[in-house]
Coordinates of C-alpha atoms in Angstrom, one line a residue:
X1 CA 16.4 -32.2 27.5
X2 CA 16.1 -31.6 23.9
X3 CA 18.2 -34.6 23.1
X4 CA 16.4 -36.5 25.0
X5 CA 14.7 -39.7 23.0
X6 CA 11.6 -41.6 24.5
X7 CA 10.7 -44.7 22.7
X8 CA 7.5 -45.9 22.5
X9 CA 6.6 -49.2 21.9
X10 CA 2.5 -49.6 20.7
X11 CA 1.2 -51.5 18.3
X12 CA -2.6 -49.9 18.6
X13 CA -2.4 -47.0 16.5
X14 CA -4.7 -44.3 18.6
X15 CA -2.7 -45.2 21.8
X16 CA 0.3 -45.0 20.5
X17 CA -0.3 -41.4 19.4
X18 CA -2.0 -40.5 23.1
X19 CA 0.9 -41.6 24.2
X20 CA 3.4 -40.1 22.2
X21 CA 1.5 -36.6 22.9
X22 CA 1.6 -37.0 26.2
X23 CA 5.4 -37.7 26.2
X24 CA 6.1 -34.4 23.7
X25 CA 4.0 -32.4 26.6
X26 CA 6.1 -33.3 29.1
X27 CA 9.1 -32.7 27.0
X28 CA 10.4 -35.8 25.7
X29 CA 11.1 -36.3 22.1
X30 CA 9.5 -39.6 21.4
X31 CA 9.8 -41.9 18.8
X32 CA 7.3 -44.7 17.6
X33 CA 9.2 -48.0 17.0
X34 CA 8.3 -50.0 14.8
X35 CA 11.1 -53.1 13.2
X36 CA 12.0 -51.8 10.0
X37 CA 12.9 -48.2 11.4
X38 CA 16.7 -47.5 12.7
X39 CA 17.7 -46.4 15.9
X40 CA 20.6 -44.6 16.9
X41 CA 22.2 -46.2 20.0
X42 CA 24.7 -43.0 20.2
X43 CA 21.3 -41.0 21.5
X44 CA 20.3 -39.9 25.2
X45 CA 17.7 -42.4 25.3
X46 CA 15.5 -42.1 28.8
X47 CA 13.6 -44.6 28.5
X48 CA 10.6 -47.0 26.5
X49 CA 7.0 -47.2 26.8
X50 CA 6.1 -50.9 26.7
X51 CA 2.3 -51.5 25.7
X52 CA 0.7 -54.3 23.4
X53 CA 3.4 -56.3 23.3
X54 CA 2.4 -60.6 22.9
X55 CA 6.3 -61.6 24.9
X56 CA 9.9 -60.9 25.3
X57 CA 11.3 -61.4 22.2
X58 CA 9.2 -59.0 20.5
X59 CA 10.4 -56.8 23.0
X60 CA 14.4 -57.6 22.6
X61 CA 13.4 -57.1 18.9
X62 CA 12.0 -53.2 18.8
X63 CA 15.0 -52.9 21.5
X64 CA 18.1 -54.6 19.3
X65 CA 18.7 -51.2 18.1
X66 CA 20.2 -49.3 20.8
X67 CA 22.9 -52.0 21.5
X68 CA 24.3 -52.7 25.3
X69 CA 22.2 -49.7 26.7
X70 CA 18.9 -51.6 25.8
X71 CA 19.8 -53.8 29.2
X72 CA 19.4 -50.8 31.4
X73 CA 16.8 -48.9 30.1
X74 CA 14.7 -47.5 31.9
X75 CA 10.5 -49.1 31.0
X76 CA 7.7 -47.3 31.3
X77 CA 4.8 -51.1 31.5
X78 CA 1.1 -50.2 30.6
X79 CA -0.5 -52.1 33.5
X80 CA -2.4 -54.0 31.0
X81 CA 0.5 -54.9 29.0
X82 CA 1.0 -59.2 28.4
X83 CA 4.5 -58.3 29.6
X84 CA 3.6 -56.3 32.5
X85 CA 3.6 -59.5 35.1
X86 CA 6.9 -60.8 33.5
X87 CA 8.5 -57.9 33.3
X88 CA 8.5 -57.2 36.9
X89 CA 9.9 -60.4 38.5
X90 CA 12.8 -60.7 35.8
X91 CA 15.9 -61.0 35.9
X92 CA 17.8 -57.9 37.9
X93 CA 19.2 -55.4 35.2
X94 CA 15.8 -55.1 33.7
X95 CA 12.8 -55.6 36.6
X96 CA 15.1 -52.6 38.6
X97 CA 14.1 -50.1 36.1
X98 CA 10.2 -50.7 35.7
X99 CA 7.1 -48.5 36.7
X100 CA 3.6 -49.5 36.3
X101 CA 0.9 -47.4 34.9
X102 CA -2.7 -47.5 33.9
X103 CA -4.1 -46.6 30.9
X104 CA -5.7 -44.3 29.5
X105 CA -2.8 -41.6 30.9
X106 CA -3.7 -39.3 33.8
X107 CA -1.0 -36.2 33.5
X108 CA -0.4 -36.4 37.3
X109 CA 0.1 -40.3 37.3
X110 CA 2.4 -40.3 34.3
X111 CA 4.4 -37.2 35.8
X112 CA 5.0 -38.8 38.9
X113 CA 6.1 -42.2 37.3
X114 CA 8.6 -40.9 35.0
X115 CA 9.7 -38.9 38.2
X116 CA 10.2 -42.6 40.0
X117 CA 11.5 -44.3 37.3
X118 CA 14.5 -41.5 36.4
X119 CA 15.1 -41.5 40.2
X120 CA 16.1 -45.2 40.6
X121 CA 18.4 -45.0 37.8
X122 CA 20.2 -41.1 37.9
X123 CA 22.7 -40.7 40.5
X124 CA 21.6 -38.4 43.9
X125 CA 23.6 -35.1 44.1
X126 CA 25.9 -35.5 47.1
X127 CA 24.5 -31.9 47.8
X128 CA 20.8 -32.2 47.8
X129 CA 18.8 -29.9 50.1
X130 CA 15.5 -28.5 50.8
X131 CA 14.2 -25.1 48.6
X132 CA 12.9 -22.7 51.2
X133 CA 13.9 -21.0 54.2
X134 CA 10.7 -20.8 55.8
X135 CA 10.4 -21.7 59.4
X136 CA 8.5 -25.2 58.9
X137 CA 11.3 -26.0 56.8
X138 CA 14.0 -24.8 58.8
X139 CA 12.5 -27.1 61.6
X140 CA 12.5 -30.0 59.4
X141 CA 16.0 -29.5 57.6
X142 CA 17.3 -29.6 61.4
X143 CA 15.5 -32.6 62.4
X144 CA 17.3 -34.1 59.3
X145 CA 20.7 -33.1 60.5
X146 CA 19.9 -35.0 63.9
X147 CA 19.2 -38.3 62.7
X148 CA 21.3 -39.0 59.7
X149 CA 23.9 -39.8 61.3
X150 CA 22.4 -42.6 63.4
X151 CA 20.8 -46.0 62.3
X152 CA 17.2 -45.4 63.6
X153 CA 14.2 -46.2 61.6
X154 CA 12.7 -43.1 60.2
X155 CA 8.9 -42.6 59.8
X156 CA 7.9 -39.6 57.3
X157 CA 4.3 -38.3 57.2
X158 CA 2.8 -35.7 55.0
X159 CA 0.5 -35.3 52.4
X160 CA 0.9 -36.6 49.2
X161 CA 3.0 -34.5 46.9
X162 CA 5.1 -32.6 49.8
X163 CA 8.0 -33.8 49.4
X164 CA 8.5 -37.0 51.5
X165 CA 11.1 -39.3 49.0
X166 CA 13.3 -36.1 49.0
X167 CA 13.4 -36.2 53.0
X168 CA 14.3 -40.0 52.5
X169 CA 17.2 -39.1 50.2
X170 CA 18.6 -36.2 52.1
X171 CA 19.0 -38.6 55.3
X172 CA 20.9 -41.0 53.6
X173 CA 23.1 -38.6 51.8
X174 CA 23.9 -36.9 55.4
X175 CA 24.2 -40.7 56.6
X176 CA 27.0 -42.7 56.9
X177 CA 25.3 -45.1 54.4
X178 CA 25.5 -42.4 51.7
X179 CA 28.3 -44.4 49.9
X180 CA 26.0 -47.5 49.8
X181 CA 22.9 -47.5 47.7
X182 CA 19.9 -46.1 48.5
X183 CA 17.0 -48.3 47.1
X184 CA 12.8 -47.4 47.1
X185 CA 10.1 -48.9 46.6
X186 CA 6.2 -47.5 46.3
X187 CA 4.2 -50.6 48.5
X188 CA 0.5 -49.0 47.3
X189 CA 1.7 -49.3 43.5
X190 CA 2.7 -53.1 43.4
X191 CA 0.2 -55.8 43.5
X192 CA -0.3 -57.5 47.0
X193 CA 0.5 -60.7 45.4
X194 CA 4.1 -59.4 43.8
X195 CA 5.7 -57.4 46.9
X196 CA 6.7 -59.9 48.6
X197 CA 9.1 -61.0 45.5
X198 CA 10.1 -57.7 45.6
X199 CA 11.2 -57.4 48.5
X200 CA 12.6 -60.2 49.7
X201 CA 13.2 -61.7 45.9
X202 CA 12.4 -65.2 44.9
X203 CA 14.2 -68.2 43.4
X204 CA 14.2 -69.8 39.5
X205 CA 10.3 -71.3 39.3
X206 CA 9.3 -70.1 42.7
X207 CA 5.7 -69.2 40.7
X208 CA 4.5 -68.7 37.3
X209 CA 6.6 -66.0 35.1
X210 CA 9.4 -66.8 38.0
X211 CA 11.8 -67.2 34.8
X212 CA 15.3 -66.7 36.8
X213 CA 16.3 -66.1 40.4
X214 CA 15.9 -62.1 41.2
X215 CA 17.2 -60.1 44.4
X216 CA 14.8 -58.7 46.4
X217 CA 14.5 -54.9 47.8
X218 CA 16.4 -56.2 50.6
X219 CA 19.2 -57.3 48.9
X220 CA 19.7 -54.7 46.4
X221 CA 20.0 -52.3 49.7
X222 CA 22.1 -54.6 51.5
X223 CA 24.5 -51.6 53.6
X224 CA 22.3 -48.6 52.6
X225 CA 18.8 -47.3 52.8
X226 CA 15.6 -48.9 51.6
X227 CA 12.6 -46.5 51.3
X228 CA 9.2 -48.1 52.1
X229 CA 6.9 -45.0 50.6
X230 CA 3.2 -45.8 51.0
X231 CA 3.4 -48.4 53.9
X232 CA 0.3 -47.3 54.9
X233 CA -1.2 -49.2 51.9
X234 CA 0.5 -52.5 52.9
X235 CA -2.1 -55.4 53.2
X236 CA -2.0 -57.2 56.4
X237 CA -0.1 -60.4 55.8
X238 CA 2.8 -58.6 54.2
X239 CA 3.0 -56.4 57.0
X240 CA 3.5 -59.5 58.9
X241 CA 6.0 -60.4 57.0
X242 CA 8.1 -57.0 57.1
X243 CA 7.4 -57.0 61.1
X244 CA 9.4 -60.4 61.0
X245 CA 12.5 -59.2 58.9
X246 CA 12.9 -55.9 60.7
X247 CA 12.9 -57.4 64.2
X248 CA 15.2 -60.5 63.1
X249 CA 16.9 -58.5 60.0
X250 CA 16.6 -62.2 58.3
X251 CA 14.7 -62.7 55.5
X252 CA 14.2 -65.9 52.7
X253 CA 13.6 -65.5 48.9
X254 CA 10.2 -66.3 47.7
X255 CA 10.4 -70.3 47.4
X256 CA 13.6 -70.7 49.0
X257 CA 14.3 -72.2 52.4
X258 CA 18.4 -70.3 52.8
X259 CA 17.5 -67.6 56.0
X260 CA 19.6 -64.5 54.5
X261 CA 20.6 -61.7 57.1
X262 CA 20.2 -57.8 56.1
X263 CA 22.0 -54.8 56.5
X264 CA 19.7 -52.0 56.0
X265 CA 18.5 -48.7 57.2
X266 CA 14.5 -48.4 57.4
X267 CA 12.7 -44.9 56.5
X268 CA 8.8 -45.4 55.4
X269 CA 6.5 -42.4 54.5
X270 CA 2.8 -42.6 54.5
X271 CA 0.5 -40.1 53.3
X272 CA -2.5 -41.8 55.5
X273 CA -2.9 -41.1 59.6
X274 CA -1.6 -44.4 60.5
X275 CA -3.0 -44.1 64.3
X276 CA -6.2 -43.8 62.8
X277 CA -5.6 -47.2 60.6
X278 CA -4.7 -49.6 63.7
X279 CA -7.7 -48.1 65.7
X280 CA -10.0 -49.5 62.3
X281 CA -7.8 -52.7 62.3
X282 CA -5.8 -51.8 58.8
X283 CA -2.3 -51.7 59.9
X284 CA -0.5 -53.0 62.6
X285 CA 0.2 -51.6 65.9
X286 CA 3.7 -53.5 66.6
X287 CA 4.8 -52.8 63.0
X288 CA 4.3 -48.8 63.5
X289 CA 6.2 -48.7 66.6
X290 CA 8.7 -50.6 64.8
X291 CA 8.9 -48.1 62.4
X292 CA 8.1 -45.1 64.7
X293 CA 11.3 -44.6 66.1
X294 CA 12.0 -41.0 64.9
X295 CA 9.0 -39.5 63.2
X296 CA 8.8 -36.7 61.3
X297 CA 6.6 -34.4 59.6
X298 CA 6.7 -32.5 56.7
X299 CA 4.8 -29.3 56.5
X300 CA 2.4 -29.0 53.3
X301 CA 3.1 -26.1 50.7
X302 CA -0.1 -24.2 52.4
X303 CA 1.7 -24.1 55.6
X304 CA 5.0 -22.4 53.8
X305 CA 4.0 -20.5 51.1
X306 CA 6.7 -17.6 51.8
X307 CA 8.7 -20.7 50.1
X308 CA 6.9 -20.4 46.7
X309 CA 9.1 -18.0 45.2
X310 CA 12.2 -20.3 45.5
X311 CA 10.5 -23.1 44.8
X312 CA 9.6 -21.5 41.3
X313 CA 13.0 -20.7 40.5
X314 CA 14.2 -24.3 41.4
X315 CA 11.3 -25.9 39.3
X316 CA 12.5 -23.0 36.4
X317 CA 15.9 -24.3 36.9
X318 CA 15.0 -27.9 35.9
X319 CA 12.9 -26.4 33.3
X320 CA 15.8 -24.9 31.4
X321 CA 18.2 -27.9 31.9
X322 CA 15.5 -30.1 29.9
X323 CA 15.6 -27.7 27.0
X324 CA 12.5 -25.5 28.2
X325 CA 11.7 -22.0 28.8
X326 CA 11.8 -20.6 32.1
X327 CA 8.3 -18.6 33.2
X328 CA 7.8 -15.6 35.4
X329 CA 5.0 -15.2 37.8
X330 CA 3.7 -11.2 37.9
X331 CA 2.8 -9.6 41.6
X332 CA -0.9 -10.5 40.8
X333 CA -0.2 -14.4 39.8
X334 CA 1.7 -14.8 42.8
X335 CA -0.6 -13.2 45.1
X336 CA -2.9 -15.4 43.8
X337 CA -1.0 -18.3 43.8
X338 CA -0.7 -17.5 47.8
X339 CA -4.3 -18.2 48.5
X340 CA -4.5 -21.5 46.8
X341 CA -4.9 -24.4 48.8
X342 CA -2.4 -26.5 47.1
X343 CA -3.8 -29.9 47.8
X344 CA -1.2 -32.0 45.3
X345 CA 1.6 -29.7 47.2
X346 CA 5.3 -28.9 45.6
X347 CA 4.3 -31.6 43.1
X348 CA 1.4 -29.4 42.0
X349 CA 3.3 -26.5 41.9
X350 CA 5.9 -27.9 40.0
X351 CA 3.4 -28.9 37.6
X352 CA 2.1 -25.7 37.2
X353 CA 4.9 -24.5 36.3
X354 CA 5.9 -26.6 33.6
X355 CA 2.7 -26.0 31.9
X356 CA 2.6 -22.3 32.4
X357 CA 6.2 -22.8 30.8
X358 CA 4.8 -24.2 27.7
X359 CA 2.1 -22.3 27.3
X360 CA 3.6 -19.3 27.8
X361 CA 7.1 -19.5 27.1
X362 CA 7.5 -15.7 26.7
X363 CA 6.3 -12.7 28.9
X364 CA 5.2 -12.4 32.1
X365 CA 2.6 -14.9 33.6
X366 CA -0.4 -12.7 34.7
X367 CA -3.3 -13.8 37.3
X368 CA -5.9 -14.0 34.5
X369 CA -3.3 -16.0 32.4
X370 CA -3.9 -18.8 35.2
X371 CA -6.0 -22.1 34.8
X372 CA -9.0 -20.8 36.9
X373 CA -8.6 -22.8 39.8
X374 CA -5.1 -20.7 40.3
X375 CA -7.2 -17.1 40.0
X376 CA -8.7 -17.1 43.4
X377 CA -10.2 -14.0 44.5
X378 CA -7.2 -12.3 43.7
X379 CA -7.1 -8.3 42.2
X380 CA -6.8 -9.3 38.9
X381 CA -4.5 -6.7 36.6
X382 CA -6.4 -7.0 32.9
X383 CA -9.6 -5.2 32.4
X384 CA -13.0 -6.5 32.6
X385 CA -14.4 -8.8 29.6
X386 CA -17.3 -6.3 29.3
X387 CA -15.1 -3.5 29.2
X388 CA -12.4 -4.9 26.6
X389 CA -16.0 -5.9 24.4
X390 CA -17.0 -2.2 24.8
X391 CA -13.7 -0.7 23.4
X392 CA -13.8 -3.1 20.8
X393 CA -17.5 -1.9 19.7
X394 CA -17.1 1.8 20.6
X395 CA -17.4 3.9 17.7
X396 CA -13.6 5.5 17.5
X397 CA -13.5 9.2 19.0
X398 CA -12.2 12.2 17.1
X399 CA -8.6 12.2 18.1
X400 CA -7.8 16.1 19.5
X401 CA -4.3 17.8 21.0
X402 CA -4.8 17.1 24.3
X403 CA -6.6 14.5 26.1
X404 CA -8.0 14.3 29.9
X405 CA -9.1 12.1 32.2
X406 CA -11.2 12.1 35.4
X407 CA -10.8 10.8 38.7
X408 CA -13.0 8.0 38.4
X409 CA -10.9 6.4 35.6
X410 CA -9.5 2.7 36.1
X411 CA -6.8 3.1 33.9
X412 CA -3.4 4.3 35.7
X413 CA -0.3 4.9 33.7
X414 CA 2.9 4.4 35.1
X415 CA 5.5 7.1 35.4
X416 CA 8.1 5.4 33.3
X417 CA 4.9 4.9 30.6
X418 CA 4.4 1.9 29.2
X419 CA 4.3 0.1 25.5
X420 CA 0.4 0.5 24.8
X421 CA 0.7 -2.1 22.0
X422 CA 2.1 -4.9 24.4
X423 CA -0.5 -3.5 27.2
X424 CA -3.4 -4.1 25.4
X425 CA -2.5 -7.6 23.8
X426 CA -1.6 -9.0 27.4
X427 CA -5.4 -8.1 28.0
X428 CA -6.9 -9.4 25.0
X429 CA -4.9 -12.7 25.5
X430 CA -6.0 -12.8 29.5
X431 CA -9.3 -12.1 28.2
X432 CA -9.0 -15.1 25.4
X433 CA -7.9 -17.8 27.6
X434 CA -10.9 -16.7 30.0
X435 CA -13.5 -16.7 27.5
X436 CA -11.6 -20.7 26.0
X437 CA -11.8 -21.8 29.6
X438 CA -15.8 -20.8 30.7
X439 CA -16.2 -22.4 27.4
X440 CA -14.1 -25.7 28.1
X441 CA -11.6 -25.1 25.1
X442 CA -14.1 -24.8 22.6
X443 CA -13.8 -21.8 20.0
X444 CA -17.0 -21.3 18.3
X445 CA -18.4 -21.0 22.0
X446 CA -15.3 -18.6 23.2
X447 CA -16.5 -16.2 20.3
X448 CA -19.9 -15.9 21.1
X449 CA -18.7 -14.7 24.8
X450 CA -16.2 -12.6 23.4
X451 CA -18.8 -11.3 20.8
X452 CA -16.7 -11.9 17.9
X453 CA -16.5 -13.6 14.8
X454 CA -15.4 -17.2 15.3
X455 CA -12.7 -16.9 12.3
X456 CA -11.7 -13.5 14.2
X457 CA -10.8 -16.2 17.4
X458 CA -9.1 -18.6 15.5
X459 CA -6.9 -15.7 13.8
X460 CA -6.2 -14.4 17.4
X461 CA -5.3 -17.6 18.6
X462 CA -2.6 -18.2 15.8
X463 CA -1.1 -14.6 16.2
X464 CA -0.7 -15.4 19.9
X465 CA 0.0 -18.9 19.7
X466 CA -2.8 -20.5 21.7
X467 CA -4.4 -22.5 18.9
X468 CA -3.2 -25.7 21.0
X469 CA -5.2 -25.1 23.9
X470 CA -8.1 -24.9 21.9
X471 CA -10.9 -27.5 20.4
X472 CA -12.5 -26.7 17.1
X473 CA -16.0 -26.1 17.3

């Protein structure tokens, strides 16, 4: 969304501005704070980046400015932040909305934890539904439909990136539960030592940065759905634990002694092969029957790519609703696009498609227009790199009435004809992002392939507005 404000809160120059580029990538507008600027509480604000911050108050201070919403906002911790501990076992309002992550930022990580941290505080569409009608999915959207309505745990299984949360969602909104809140939790991104707190929540002093009594997972859920994604990365003794409260459905607060019973529905989702895990001793063999009741498996994108056209036009979709452009695929990109193996799944693909939709906000996205991973062995539209060099070097021909052409020729024009101009720039810039990726970004190395001069590059680059994918050098 174009309105959209991201505040980000860094005292160390050079990771403030990483930060803040990564943000404007993604399309966020974000905005530095500092205490003598002014912010307007009247804004869509979606959230802060906390990072060298010494404690709280500093905090409440760079916050003061957007008034009651500053409560609720959603924080973005650096892992390595002072507040990072404290911030997660606060009090409710504020420890609900908090996501971990490392720096230096990894695109994927920081994608997929502004993902989890909008989803915990945006309301579900009542009508949320799979993209796709292939048959994998067709299988899986019915298999949803059969258990929703009954109180059985729920075990998803899939790669990463394919989709599992969403399948966690969707049965709660077909439940009878949907009216009751529908609460996850990632067990392979919190610390051993601070699920248990938030799970089962913990009392006033129970340990060090304990600062008030917090509700658990458990609590929060009470009536609805709690989504235990990753359990596969659950250490031993917590597992344990969970085993206990899902065959008694009581649970205490960390450093209380009050048993507390719990009304809540149980899906988990694991990425790992969980069979595998109890044979090796890592998980639990009681715990994943316990969970096992109904399992279900969601297909990878590799196993549905008939889906990937509608899956594009969803991801464009969202595109447009944050204030971006949307981005079209040609024959040739989406051919090869259908022989990628899509390890990172949807997530991938959405991804993809966001950066093919800053890159190339205009036009058609062609094969060689692709980060090379994409290209595969796919017929690729443009011309050759040696034969765009020798059109550029030929000597011009005398121009004469008529003009014909063998039938060895390459070049095929369509009936309808075609806008030569437009043509030939769609291969020069194919051509151009080639030679910038063999040459990883850098110009002066992109000109020698492309046998011109490097200020000849650099002029291209502006006139097709690529100069940000570029290094000078």
């Amino acid at each position: 969304m174009k309105s959209s404000n991201f505040l980000v809160i860094e005292s160390d120059a050079t990771r403030a501005e990483n930060i803040v580029s990564a943000l404007a990538f993604l399309g966020y507008r974000p905005v530095l704070a500092n205490r003598t600027s002014t912010l307007d509480a009247s804004e869509s604000w979606r959230g802060a980046f906390v990072g060298t911050v010494e404690d709280e108050s500093e905090l409440e201070g760079y916050l003061a400015g957007l008034g009651r919403h500053a409560r609720n906002l959603p924080l973005l911790v650096a892992a390595d932040s002072p507040l990072a501990t404290s911030l997660i076992v606060g009090d409710d309002a504020r420890s609900q909305n908090v996501e971990l992550i490392d720096v230096p930022l990894r695109y994927e990580r920081l994608s997929e934890a502004l993902r989890a941290l909008h989803s915990r505080v945006e309301p579900t569409p009542a009508s949320r539904r799979f993209v796709g009608q292939s048959g994998p999915m067709q299988r899986v959207n019915a298999l949803i439909r059969q258990v929703a309505p009954f109180d059985s745990s729920v075990l998803v299984l899939g790669e990463s990136g394919s989709g599992k949360e969403l399948v966690a969602r969707t049965i709660h909104d077909c439940s009878p539960r949907r009216d009751k809140p529908f609460v996850a939790i990632n067990c392979g991104a919190i610390p051993a030592e601070l699920l248990e707190s938030e799970l089962f929540g913990h009392e006033k002093g129970a340990f060090t940065g304990a600062i008030s009594t917090r509700k658990g997972r458990f609590e929060m859920a009470e009536g609805g759905t709690l989504f235990l994604d990753e359990i596969g990365d659950m250490s031993l003794p917590m597992q344990v634990k969970l085993l206990r409260v899902l065959q008694e459905r009581v649970f205490e607060r960390v450093g209380g002694n009050r048993a507390q019973r719990c009304d809540v529905r149980i899906i988990a989702a694991t990425h790992r092969d969980l069979e595998t895990a109890i044979e090796r001793g890592g998980f639990r063999e009681d715990l994943f029957y316990r969970l096992s009741v109904f399992p279900l498996e969601m297909p990878s994108l590799s196993q549905r790519l008939e889906d990937l056209p509608a899956l594009i036009s969803e991801f464009n979709q969202r595109l447009v609703q944050r204030g971006l452009s949307s981005v079209r695929f040609s024959p040739s990109a989406m051919n090869a696009l259908c022989q990628h193996p899509w390890p990172g799944n949807v997530r991938e693909l959405s991804n993809l498609v966001e950066r093919m939709a800053i890159l190339m906000p205009h036009g058609d996205v062609r094969a060689a227009d692709l980060p090379e991973k994409y290209r595969g062995a796919a017929p690729v539209e443009e011309v050759s790199g040696a034969a765009l060099i020798a059109m550029m070097e030929a000597e011009p021909e005398p121009v004469t009435e008529t003009f014909a052409f063998g039938e060895g020729d390459p070049a095929v024009l369509p009936l309808g004809g075609l806008d030569l101009k437009d043509h030939l720039a769609g291969i020069e810039i194919g051509l151009i992002r080639q030679a910038l990726n063999s040459a990883n970004g850098v110009v002066a190395h992109a000109a020698k392939l492309l046998r011109v001069q490097r200020t000849t590059l650099v002029e291209k680059l502006r006139k097709y507005g690529l100069s940000e994918t570029a290094q000078v050098g």
